[in-house]
JSON list of C-alpha atoms in Angstrom, two decimals:
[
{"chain": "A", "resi": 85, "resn": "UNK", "atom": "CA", "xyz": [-1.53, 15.00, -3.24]},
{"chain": "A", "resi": 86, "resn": "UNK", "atom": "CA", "xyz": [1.39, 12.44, -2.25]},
{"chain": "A", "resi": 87, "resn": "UNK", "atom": "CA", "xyz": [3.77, 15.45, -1.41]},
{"chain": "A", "resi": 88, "resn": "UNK", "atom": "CA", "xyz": [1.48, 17.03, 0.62]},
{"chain": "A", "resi": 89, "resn": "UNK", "atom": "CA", "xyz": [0.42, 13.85, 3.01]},
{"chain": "A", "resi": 90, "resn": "UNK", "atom": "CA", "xyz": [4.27, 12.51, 2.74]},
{"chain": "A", "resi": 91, "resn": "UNK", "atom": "CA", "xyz": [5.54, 14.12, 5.94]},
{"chain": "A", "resi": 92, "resn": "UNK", "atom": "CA", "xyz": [2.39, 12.61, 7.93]},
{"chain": "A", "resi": 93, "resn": "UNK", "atom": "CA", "xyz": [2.02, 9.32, 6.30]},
{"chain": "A", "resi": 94, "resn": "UNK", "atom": "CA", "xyz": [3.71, 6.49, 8.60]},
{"chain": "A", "resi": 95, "resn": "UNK", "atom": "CA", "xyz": [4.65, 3.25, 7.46]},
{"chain": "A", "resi": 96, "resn": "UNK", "atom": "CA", "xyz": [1.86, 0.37, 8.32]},
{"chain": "A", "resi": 97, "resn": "UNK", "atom": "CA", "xyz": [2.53, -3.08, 9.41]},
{"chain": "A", "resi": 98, "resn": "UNK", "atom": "CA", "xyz": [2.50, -6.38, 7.74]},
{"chain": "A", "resi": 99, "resn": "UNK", "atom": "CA", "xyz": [-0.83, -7.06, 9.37]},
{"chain": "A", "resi": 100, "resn": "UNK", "atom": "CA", "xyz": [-2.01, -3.54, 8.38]},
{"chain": "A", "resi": 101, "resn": "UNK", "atom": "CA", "xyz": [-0.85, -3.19, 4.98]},
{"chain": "A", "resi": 102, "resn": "UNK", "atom": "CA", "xyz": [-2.64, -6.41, 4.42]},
{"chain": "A", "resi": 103, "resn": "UNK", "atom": "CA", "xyz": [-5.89, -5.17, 5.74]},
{"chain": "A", "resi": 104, "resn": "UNK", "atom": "CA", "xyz": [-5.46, -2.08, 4.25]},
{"chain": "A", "resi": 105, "resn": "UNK", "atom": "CA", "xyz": [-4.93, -4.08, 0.75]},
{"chain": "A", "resi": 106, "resn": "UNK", "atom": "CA", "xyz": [-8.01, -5.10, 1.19]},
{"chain": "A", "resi": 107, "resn": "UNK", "atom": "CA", "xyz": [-9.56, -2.14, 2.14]},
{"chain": "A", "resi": 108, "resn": "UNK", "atom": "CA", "xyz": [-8.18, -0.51, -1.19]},
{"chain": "A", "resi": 109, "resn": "UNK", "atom": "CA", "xyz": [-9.46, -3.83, -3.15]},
{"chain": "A", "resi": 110, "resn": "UNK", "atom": "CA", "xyz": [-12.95, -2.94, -1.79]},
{"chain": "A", "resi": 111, "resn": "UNK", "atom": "CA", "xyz": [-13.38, 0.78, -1.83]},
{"chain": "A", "resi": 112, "resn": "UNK", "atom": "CA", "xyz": [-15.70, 0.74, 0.51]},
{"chain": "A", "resi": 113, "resn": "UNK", "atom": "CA", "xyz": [-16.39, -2.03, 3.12]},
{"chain": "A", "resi": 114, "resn": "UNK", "atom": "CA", "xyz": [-17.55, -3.42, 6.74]},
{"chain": "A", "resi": 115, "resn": "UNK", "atom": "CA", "xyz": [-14.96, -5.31, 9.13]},
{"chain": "A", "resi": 116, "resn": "UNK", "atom": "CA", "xyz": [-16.94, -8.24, 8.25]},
{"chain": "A", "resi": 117, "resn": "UNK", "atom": "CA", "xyz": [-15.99, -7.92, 4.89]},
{"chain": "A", "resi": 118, "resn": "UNK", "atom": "CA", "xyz": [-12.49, -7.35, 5.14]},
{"chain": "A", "resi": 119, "resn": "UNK", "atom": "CA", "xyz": [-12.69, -10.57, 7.38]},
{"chain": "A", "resi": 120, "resn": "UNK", "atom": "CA", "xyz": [-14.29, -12.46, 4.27]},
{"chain": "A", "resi": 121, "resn": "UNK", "atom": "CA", "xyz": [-11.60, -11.54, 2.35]},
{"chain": "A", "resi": 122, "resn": "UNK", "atom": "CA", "xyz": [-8.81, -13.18, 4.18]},
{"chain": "A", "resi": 123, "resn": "UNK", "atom": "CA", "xyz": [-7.16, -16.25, 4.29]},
{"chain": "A", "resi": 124, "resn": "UNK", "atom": "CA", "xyz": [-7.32, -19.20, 6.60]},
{"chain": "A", "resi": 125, "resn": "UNK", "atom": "CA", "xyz": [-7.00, -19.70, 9.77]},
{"chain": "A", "resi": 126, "resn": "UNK", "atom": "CA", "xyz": [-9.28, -16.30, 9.80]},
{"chain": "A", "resi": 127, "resn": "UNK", "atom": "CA", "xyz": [-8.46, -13.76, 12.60]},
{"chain": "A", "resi": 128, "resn": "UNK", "atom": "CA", "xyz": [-10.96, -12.88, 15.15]},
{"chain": "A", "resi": 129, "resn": "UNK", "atom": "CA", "xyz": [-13.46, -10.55, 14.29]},
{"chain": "A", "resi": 130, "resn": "UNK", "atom": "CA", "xyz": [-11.90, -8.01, 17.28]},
{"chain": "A", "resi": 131, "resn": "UNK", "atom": "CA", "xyz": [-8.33, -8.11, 15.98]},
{"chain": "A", "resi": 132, "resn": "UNK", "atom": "CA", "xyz": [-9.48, -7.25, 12.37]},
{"chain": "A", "resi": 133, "resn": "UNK", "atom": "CA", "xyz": [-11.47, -4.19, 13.64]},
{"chain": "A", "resi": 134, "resn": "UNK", "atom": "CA", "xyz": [-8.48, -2.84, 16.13]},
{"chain": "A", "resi": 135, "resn": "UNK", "atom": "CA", "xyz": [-6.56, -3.07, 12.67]},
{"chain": "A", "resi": 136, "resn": "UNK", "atom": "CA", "xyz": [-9.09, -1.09, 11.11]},
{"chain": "A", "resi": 137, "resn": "UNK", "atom": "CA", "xyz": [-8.90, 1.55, 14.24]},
{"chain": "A", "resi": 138, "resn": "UNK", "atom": "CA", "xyz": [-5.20, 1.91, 13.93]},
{"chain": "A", "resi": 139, "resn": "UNK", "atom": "CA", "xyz": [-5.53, 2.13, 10.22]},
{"chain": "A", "resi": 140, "resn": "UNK", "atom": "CA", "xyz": [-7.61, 5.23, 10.77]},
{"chain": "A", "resi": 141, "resn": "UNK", "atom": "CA", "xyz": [-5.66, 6.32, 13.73]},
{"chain": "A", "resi": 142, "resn": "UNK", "atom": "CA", "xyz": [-3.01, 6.51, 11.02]},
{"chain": "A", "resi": 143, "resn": "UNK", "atom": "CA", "xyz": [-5.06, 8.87, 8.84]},
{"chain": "A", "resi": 144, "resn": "UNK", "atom": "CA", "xyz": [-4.77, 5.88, 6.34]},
{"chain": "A", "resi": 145, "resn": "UNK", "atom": "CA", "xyz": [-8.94, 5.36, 6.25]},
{"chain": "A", "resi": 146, "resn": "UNK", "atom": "CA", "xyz": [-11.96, 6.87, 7.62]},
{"chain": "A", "resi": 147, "resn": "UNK", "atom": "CA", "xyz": [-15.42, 5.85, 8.32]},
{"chain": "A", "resi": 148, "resn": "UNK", "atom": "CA", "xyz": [-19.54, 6.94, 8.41]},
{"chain": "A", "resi": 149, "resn": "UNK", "atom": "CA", "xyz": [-21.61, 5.58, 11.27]},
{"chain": "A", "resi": 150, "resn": "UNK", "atom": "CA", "xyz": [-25.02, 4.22, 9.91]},
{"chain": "A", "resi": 151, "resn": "UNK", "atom": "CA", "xyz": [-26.31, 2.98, 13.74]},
{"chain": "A", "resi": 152, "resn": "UNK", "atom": "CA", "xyz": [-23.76, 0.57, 14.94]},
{"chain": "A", "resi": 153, "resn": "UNK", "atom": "CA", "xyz": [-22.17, -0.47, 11.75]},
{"chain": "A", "resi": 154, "resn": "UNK", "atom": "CA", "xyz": [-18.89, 1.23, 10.52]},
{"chain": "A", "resi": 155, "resn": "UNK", "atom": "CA", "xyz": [-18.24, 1.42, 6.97]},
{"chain": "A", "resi": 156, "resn": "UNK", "atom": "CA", "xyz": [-14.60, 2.27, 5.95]},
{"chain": "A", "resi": 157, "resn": "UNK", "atom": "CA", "xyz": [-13.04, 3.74, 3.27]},
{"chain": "A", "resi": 158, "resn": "UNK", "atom": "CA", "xyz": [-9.40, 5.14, 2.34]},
{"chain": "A", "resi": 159, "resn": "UNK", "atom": "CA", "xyz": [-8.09, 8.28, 2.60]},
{"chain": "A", "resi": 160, "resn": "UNK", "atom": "CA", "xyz": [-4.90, 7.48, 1.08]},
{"chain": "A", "resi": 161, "resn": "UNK", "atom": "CA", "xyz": [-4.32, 5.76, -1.77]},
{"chain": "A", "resi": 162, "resn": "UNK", "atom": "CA", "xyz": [-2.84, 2.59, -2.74]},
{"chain": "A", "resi": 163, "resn": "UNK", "atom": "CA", "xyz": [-0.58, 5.08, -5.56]},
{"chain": "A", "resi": 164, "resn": "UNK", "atom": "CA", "xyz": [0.10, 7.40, -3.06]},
{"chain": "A", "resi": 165, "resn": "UNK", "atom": "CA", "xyz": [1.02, 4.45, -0.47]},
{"chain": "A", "resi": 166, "resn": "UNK", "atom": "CA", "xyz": [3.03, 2.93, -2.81]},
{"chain": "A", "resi": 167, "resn": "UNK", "atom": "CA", "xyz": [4.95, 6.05, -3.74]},
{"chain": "A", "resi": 168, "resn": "UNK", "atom": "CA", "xyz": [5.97, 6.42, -0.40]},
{"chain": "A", "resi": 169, "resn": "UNK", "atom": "CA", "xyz": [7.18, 2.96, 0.42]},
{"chain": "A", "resi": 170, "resn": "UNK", "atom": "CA", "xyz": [9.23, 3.20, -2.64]},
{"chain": "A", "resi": 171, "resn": "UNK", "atom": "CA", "xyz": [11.17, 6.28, -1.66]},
{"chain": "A", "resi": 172, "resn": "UNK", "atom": "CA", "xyz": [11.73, 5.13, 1.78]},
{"chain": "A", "resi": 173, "resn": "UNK", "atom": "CA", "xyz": [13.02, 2.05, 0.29]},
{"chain": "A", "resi": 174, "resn": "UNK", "atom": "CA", "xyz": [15.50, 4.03, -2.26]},
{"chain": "A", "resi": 175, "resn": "UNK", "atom": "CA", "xyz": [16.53, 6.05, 0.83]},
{"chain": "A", "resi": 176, "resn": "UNK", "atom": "CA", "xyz": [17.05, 3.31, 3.46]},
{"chain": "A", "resi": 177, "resn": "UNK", "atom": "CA", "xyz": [18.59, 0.63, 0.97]},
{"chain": "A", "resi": 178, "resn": "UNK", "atom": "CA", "xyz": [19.84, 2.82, -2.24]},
{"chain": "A", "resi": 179, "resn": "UNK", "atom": "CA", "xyz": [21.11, 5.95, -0.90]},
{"chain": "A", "resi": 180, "resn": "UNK", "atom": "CA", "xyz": [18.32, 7.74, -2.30]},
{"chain": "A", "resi": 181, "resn": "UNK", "atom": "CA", "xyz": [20.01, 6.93, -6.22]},
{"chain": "A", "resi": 182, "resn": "UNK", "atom": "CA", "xyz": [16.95, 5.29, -8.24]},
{"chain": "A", "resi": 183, "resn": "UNK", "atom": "CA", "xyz": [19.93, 5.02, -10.77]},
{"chain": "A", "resi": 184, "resn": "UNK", "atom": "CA", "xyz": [21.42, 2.57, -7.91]},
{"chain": "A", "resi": 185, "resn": "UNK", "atom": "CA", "xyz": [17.61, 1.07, -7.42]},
{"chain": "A", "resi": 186, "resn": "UNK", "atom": "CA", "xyz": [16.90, 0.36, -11.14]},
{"chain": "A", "resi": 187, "resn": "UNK", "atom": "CA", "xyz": [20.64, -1.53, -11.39]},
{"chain": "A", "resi": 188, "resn": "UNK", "atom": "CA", "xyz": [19.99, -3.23, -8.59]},
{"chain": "A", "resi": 189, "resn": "UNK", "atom": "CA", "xyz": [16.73, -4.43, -9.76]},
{"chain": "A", "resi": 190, "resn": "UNK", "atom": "CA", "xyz": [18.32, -5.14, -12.76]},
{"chain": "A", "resi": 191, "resn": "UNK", "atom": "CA", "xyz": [20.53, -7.47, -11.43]},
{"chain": "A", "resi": 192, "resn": "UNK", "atom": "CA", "xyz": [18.47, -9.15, -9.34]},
{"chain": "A", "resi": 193, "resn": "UNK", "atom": "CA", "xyz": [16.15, -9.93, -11.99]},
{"chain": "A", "resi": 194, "resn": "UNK", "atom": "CA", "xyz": [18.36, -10.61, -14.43]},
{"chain": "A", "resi": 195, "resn": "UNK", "atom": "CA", "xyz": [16.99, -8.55, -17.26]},
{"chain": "A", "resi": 196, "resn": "UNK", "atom": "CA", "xyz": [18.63, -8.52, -20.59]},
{"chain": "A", "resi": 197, "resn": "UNK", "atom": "CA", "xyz": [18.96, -5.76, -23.32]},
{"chain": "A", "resi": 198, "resn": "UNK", "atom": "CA", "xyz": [15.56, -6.80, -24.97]},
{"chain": "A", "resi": 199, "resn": "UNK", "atom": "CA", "xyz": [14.06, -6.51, -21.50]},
{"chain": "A", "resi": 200, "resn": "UNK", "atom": "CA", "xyz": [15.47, -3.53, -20.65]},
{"chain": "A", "resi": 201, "resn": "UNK", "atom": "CA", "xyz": [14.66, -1.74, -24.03]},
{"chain": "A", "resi": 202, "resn": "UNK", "atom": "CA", "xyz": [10.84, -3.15, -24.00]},
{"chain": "A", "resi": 203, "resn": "UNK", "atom": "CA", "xyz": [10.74, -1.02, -20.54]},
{"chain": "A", "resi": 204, "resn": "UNK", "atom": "CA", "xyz": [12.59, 2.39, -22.28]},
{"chain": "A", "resi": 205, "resn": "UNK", "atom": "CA", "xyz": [9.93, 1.53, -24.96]},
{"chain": "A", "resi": 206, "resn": "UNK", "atom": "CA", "xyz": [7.19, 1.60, -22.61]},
{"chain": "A", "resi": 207, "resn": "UNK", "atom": "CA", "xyz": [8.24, 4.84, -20.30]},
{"chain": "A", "resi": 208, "resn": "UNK", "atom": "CA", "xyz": [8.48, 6.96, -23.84]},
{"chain": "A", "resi": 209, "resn": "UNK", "atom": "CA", "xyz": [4.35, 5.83, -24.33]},
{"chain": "A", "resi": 210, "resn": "UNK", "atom": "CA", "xyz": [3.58, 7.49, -21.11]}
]
């Protein structure tokens, strides 16, 4: 499914992704409850549903009607999401080399042998 939405899919903003986190987190859900699920100071009501519009503008949820209440739900998933925003990143950053992602993570984490072995361990389970 990811390869066939990839060339569509657009990259959401801050304020989206974190709506849309939310959205995942709750399957299914009301603008009011995305609202109860974020922080303080809360947003108005208004800018949380224009979020939710774009978001679906964006193909990234969609919604069923009951009267005047909206209930949203994804289209996209949070896999498929995050599939994409890691090959952007290893195209924009890595020159497309996961080798040259994985050593750079490595690095920056500051993994040792055991920790890198535990994760070889772990990829030959799946």
């Amino acid at each position: 499914m990811f390869y066939q939405i990839k060339g569509s899919m657009q990259k959401l903003t801050k304020a989206e992704e974190q709506v849309m986190q939310i959205i995942w987190d709750l399957k299914s859900c009301m603008v009011s409850e995305v609202l109860e699920q974020i922080g303080e100071p809360k947003p108005p009501h208004s800018t949380i549903s224009s979020v939710v519009r774009i978001l679906q503008k964006k193909g990234f949820v969609t919604h069923k009607a009951y009267g005047r209440t909206h209930v949203y739900s994804p289209i996209i998933s949070k896999d498929d999401y995050r599939k994409f925003t890691l090959e952007n990143v290893t195209d924009s950053y890595f020159g497309g080399s996961v080798k040259r992602l994985v050593s750079f993570l490595v690095k920056e984490k500051d993994l040792d042998l055991n920790d890198l072995a535990e994760m070889l361990n772990d990829l030959d389970k799946e």
